[in-house]
Amino acid sequence: MTVSVIQFGGSNCDRDAVRALEHLGIDAERVWHEDELPEDVTGIMLPGGFSYGDYLRAGSMAAQSPILDDVREAAADGTPVLGVCNGAQVGCESSLTEGAFTTNESARFQCEHVYLRVENAETPWTAAYEEGDVIEIPIAHGEGRFEISEDRYEQLVEEDRILFRYCDADGNVTEEANPNGSRGNVAGIRGDDENVGVLMPHPERATLPDLNGSTDGSGILRGFETA
């Protein structure tokens, strides 16, 4: 298995992603967005950062990169694709998933540890957990508020496409536990198919115990092995 971590101008978590994946025994390599996907790619990660300096709208310019055509084609063929933070924004902007991530309700950049409740444990990205499990993972974003129309949100709920919600340490989904004002406390969703997932928190920053002491995010990255 080889995971291609797509590097855009302004990405700053691509090396962290490769390091975390390799720590889990998953081969990974960075691929520049102007290059083609390797023929042997078996997984794709869209990492965090500030692609194109978040110009116009976070993720919108990176979503126009030609490599996204390859990513969409690979996703349609069943290749696992995970978007993290800016990668989640790119995922939405490129129609890999629905909705959009916009300016935090606080209008501030927020960097802190948050709790997530696992909403659907039957996807590759959540299979390492049980439904209702609470995990602790860092966030670092200024445009992480998930928005979608009420009708489409209700459809996401009905189709069990919400992966994680922000919650407190006891698993309670409350307004106080919502760091950015996301609709329904949504922290991550899947695409039309389970092989595509995006989330704003950084699982690669909660994988190596010597980094911040938490390994709660390793189960998400192991989705590349189970998808």
Tab-separated table of C-alpha atoms in Angstrom:
chain	number	residue	atom	x	y	z
A	1	MET	CA	0.000	0.000	0.000
A	2	THR	CA	1.282	3.461	-0.926
A	3	VAL	CA	-0.615	6.598	0.104
A	4	SER	CA	-0.029	9.708	-2.004
A	5	VAL	CA	-0.075	12.849	0.152
A	6	ILE	CA	-0.898	15.669	-2.259
A	7	GLN	CA	1.233	18.759	-1.702
A	8	PHE	CA	-0.189	22.102	-2.819
A	9	GLY	CA	1.516	25.478	-2.639
A	10	GLY	CA	0.949	26.429	0.993
A	11	SER	CA	0.484	22.915	2.376
A	12	ASN	CA	2.268	22.642	5.704
A	13	CYS	CA	1.099	19.320	7.107
A	14	ASP	CA	2.199	17.042	4.276
A	15	ARG	CA	5.410	15.985	6.051
A	16	ASP	CA	3.493	15.432	9.289
A	17	ALA	CA	1.023	13.225	7.409
A	18	VAL	CA	3.782	11.122	5.828
A	19	ARG	CA	5.528	10.736	9.170
A	20	ALA	CA	2.324	9.659	10.942
A	21	LEU	CA	1.383	7.169	8.225
A	22	GLU	CA	4.844	5.635	8.161
A	23	HIS	CA	4.764	5.379	11.962
A	24	LEU	CA	1.715	3.136	11.470
A	25	GLY	CA	3.555	1.041	8.897
A	26	ILE	CA	1.756	2.581	5.920
A	27	ASP	CA	3.968	3.557	2.989
A	28	ALA	CA	3.430	7.188	2.034
A	29	GLU	CA	4.990	9.712	-0.313
A	30	ARG	CA	4.396	13.333	-1.144
A	31	VAL	CA	3.114	14.123	-4.639
A	32	TRP	CA	3.290	17.660	-6.010
A	33	HIS	CA	-0.091	18.852	-7.254
A	34	GLU	CA	1.222	19.598	-10.747
A	35	ASP	CA	2.354	15.987	-11.186
A	36	GLU	CA	0.227	12.944	-11.939
A	37	LEU	CA	-0.798	10.391	-9.374
A	38	PRO	CA	1.580	7.405	-9.305
A	39	GLU	CA	0.219	4.316	-11.030
A	40	ASP	CA	0.645	2.233	-7.879
A	41	VAL	CA	-1.280	4.600	-5.601
A	42	THR	CA	-3.601	2.784	-3.219
A	43	GLY	CA	-4.673	5.754	-1.083
A	44	ILE	CA	-4.779	9.544	-1.267
A	45	MET	CA	-4.522	12.112	1.496
A	46	LEU	CA	-5.262	15.807	1.092
A	47	PRO	CA	-3.296	17.356	3.976
A	48	GLY	CA	-3.725	20.476	6.033
A	49	GLY	CA	-2.145	23.861	5.537
A	50	PHE	CA	-3.069	27.046	3.745
A	51	SER	CA	-3.108	26.172	0.053
A	52	TYR	CA	-2.654	29.355	-1.952
A	53	GLY	CA	-2.814	31.292	1.295
A	54	ASP	CA	-6.576	30.591	1.521
A	55	TYR	CA	-6.955	33.236	-1.192
A	56	LEU	CA	-10.580	33.805	-2.301
A	57	ARG	CA	-11.862	30.973	-0.076
A	58	ALA	CA	-10.016	28.221	1.770
A	59	GLY	CA	-9.378	25.290	-0.560
A	60	SER	CA	-11.069	26.856	-3.573
A	61	MET	CA	-7.935	27.418	-5.659
A	62	ALA	CA	-6.350	24.068	-4.827
A	63	ALA	CA	-9.599	22.419	-5.917
A	64	GLN	CA	-8.926	23.694	-9.442
A	65	SER	CA	-5.617	21.819	-9.699
A	66	PRO	CA	-5.611	19.218	-12.519
A	67	ILE	CA	-4.583	16.503	-10.070
A	68	LEU	CA	-8.045	16.750	-8.506
A	69	ASP	CA	-9.439	15.214	-11.697
A	70	ASP	CA	-7.205	12.213	-11.001
A	71	VAL	CA	-8.265	12.201	-7.356
A	72	ARG	CA	-11.973	12.213	-8.237
A	73	GLU	CA	-11.445	9.430	-10.761
A	74	ALA	CA	-9.507	7.360	-8.240
A	75	ALA	CA	-12.189	7.956	-5.591
A	76	ALA	CA	-14.899	6.829	-8.019
A	77	ASP	CA	-12.897	3.632	-8.558
A	78	GLY	CA	-12.852	2.965	-4.819
A	79	THR	CA	-9.460	4.356	-3.814
A	80	PRO	CA	-9.591	5.640	-0.218
A	81	VAL	CA	-9.342	9.445	-0.025
A	82	LEU	CA	-9.001	11.376	3.235
A	83	GLY	CA	-9.061	15.171	3.501
A	84	VAL	CA	-7.787	16.806	6.694
A	85	CYS	CA	-8.328	20.470	7.632
A	86	ASN	CA	-7.368	22.391	4.467
A	87	GLY	CA	-7.685	19.037	2.711
A	88	ALA	CA	-11.261	18.821	3.967
A	89	GLN	CA	-11.910	22.262	2.518
A	90	VAL	CA	-10.400	21.127	-0.792
A	91	GLY	CA	-12.560	18.014	-0.647
A	92	CYS	CA	-15.742	20.047	-0.324
A	93	GLU	CA	-14.661	22.618	-2.910
A	94	SER	CA	-13.915	19.842	-5.419
A	95	SER	CA	-17.272	18.078	-4.783
A	96	LEU	CA	-15.723	14.996	-3.216
A	97	THR	CA	-18.088	15.698	-0.335
A	98	GLU	CA	-21.007	18.012	0.264
A	99	GLY	CA	-21.207	21.227	2.226
A	100	ALA	CA	-18.545	23.860	2.827
A	101	PHE	CA	-16.169	24.970	5.553
A	102	THR	CA	-16.265	28.682	6.252
A	103	THR	CA	-15.069	31.265	8.783
A	104	ASN	CA	-15.223	30.213	12.427
A	105	GLU	CA	-18.090	31.705	14.383
A	106	SER	CA	-15.490	33.393	16.586
A	107	ALA	CA	-13.818	34.937	13.492
A	108	ARG	CA	-10.516	33.809	15.036
A	109	PHE	CA	-7.947	31.172	14.200
A	110	GLN	CA	-8.341	28.419	16.785
A	111	CYS	CA	-5.650	25.944	17.801
A	112	GLU	CA	-6.663	23.635	20.634
A	113	HIS	CA	-7.526	20.080	21.573
A	114	VAL	CA	-11.144	19.072	21.067
A	115	TYR	CA	-13.254	16.013	21.727
A	116	LEU	CA	-15.047	14.155	18.953
A	117	ARG	CA	-17.848	11.631	19.231
A	118	VAL	CA	-17.863	8.824	16.683
A	119	GLU	CA	-21.239	8.892	14.944
A	120	ASN	CA	-20.838	6.077	12.407
A	121	ALA	CA	-18.337	3.301	13.146
A	122	GLU	CA	-19.034	1.390	9.941
A	123	THR	CA	-16.698	3.272	7.613
A	124	PRO	CA	-12.976	2.717	7.002
A	125	TRP	CA	-12.219	6.002	8.780
A	126	THR	CA	-14.095	5.033	11.941
A	127	ALA	CA	-13.840	1.228	11.964
A	128	ALA	CA	-11.181	1.336	14.692
A	129	TYR	CA	-13.749	2.797	17.093
A	130	GLU	CA	-17.181	2.000	18.439
A	131	GLU	CA	-20.179	4.222	17.822
A	132	GLY	CA	-20.326	6.739	20.646
A	133	ASP	CA	-16.600	6.571	21.410
A	134	VAL	CA	-15.014	9.893	22.387
A	135	ILE	CA	-11.571	10.721	21.027
A	136	GLU	CA	-9.316	13.734	21.572
A	137	ILE	CA	-7.686	15.367	18.533
A	138	PRO	CA	-6.261	18.862	17.897
A	139	ILE	CA	-7.761	21.479	15.610
A	140	ALA	CA	-5.932	24.376	13.953
A	141	HIS	CA	-8.102	26.400	11.601
A	142	GLY	CA	-9.701	29.737	10.926
A	143	GLU	CA	-12.315	28.464	8.475
A	144	GLY	CA	-13.565	25.252	10.017
A	145	ARG	CA	-17.263	25.954	10.452
A	146	PHE	CA	-19.192	23.334	8.497
A	147	GLU	CA	-22.207	24.720	6.679
A	148	ILE	CA	-24.836	23.112	4.496
A	149	SER	CA	-28.522	23.750	3.805
A	150	GLU	CA	-30.973	22.368	6.328
A	151	ASP	CA	-32.436	19.937	3.789
A	152	ARG	CA	-29.034	18.597	2.799
A	153	TYR	CA	-27.984	18.369	6.452
A	154	GLU	CA	-31.029	16.270	7.252
A	155	GLN	CA	-30.152	14.022	4.332
A	156	LEU	CA	-26.608	13.588	5.643
A	157	VAL	CA	-28.104	12.492	8.962
A	158	GLU	CA	-30.570	10.115	7.304
A	159	GLU	CA	-27.826	8.557	5.181
A	160	ASP	CA	-25.536	8.192	8.215
A	161	ARG	CA	-22.811	10.212	6.517
A	162	ILE	CA	-21.675	12.172	9.574
A	163	LEU	CA	-18.463	10.642	10.888
A	164	PHE	CA	-17.705	12.836	13.908
A	165	ARG	CA	-19.350	15.557	15.978
A	166	TYR	CA	-17.675	17.928	18.404
A	167	CYS	CA	-18.585	17.007	21.970
A	168	ASP	CA	-17.402	17.369	25.557
A	169	ALA	CA	-15.229	14.821	27.372
A	170	ASP	CA	-18.328	12.820	28.316
A	171	GLY	CA	-19.635	12.638	24.754
A	172	ASN	CA	-22.327	15.276	25.116
A	173	VAL	CA	-22.894	17.220	21.893
A	174	THR	CA	-23.425	20.747	23.153
A	175	GLU	CA	-23.115	24.290	21.910
A	176	GLU	CA	-20.274	24.876	24.369
A	177	ALA	CA	-18.327	21.937	22.899
A	178	ASN	CA	-18.615	23.309	19.368
A	179	PRO	CA	-15.350	25.206	18.729
A	180	ASN	CA	-16.286	26.871	15.443
A	181	GLY	CA	-20.070	26.968	15.151
A	182	SER	CA	-20.399	24.040	12.731
A	183	ARG	CA	-23.949	23.051	11.887
A	184	GLY	CA	-24.924	20.160	14.112
A	185	ASN	CA	-21.420	20.159	15.690
A	186	VAL	CA	-20.221	18.331	12.564
A	187	ALA	CA	-16.461	17.732	12.542
A	188	GLY	CA	-16.231	15.209	9.707
A	189	ILE	CA	-18.368	13.616	7.012
A	190	ARG	CA	-18.034	10.998	4.314
A	191	GLY	CA	-18.737	11.324	0.615
A	192	ASP	CA	-21.308	9.462	-1.434
A	193	ASP	CA	-19.209	6.355	-0.850
A	194	GLU	CA	-17.487	5.315	2.365
A	195	ASN	CA	-14.003	5.387	0.828
A	196	VAL	CA	-14.046	9.217	0.887
A	197	GLY	CA	-13.934	11.111	4.166
A	198	VAL	CA	-13.042	14.620	5.334
A	199	LEU	CA	-12.606	16.153	8.769
A	200	MET	CA	-11.295	19.407	10.186
A	201	PRO	CA	-9.347	18.057	13.209
A	202	HIS	CA	-5.819	16.723	12.616
A	203	PRO	CA	-5.510	12.947	13.215
A	204	GLU	CA	-1.843	13.018	12.118
A	205	ARG	CA	-1.147	15.256	15.122
A	206	ALA	CA	-2.660	12.647	17.432
A	207	THR	CA	-0.830	9.593	16.148
A	208	LEU	CA	2.756	9.846	17.388
A	209	PRO	CA	2.863	9.713	21.213
A	210	ASP	CA	6.010	11.834	21.363
A	211	LEU	CA	4.277	14.671	19.511
A	212	ASN	CA	1.498	15.620	21.926
A	213	GLY	CA	0.825	12.508	23.971
A	214	SER	CA	-2.359	11.471	22.159
A	215	THR	CA	-2.691	8.588	19.714
A	216	ASP	CA	-6.468	8.859	19.321
A	217	GLY	CA	-6.137	9.849	15.667
A	218	SER	CA	-4.271	6.713	14.586
A	219	GLY	CA	-7.508	4.811	14.020
A	220	ILE	CA	-8.607	7.341	11.422
A	221	LEU	CA	-5.379	6.994	9.447
A	222	ARG	CA	-5.640	3.208	9.641
A	223	GLY	CA	-8.670	3.605	7.413
A	224	PHE	CA	-6.260	3.438	4.516
A	225	GLU	CA	-5.627	-0.192	5.473
A	226	THR	CA	-9.284	-1.180	5.746
A	227	ALA	CA	-10.914	0.759	2.888
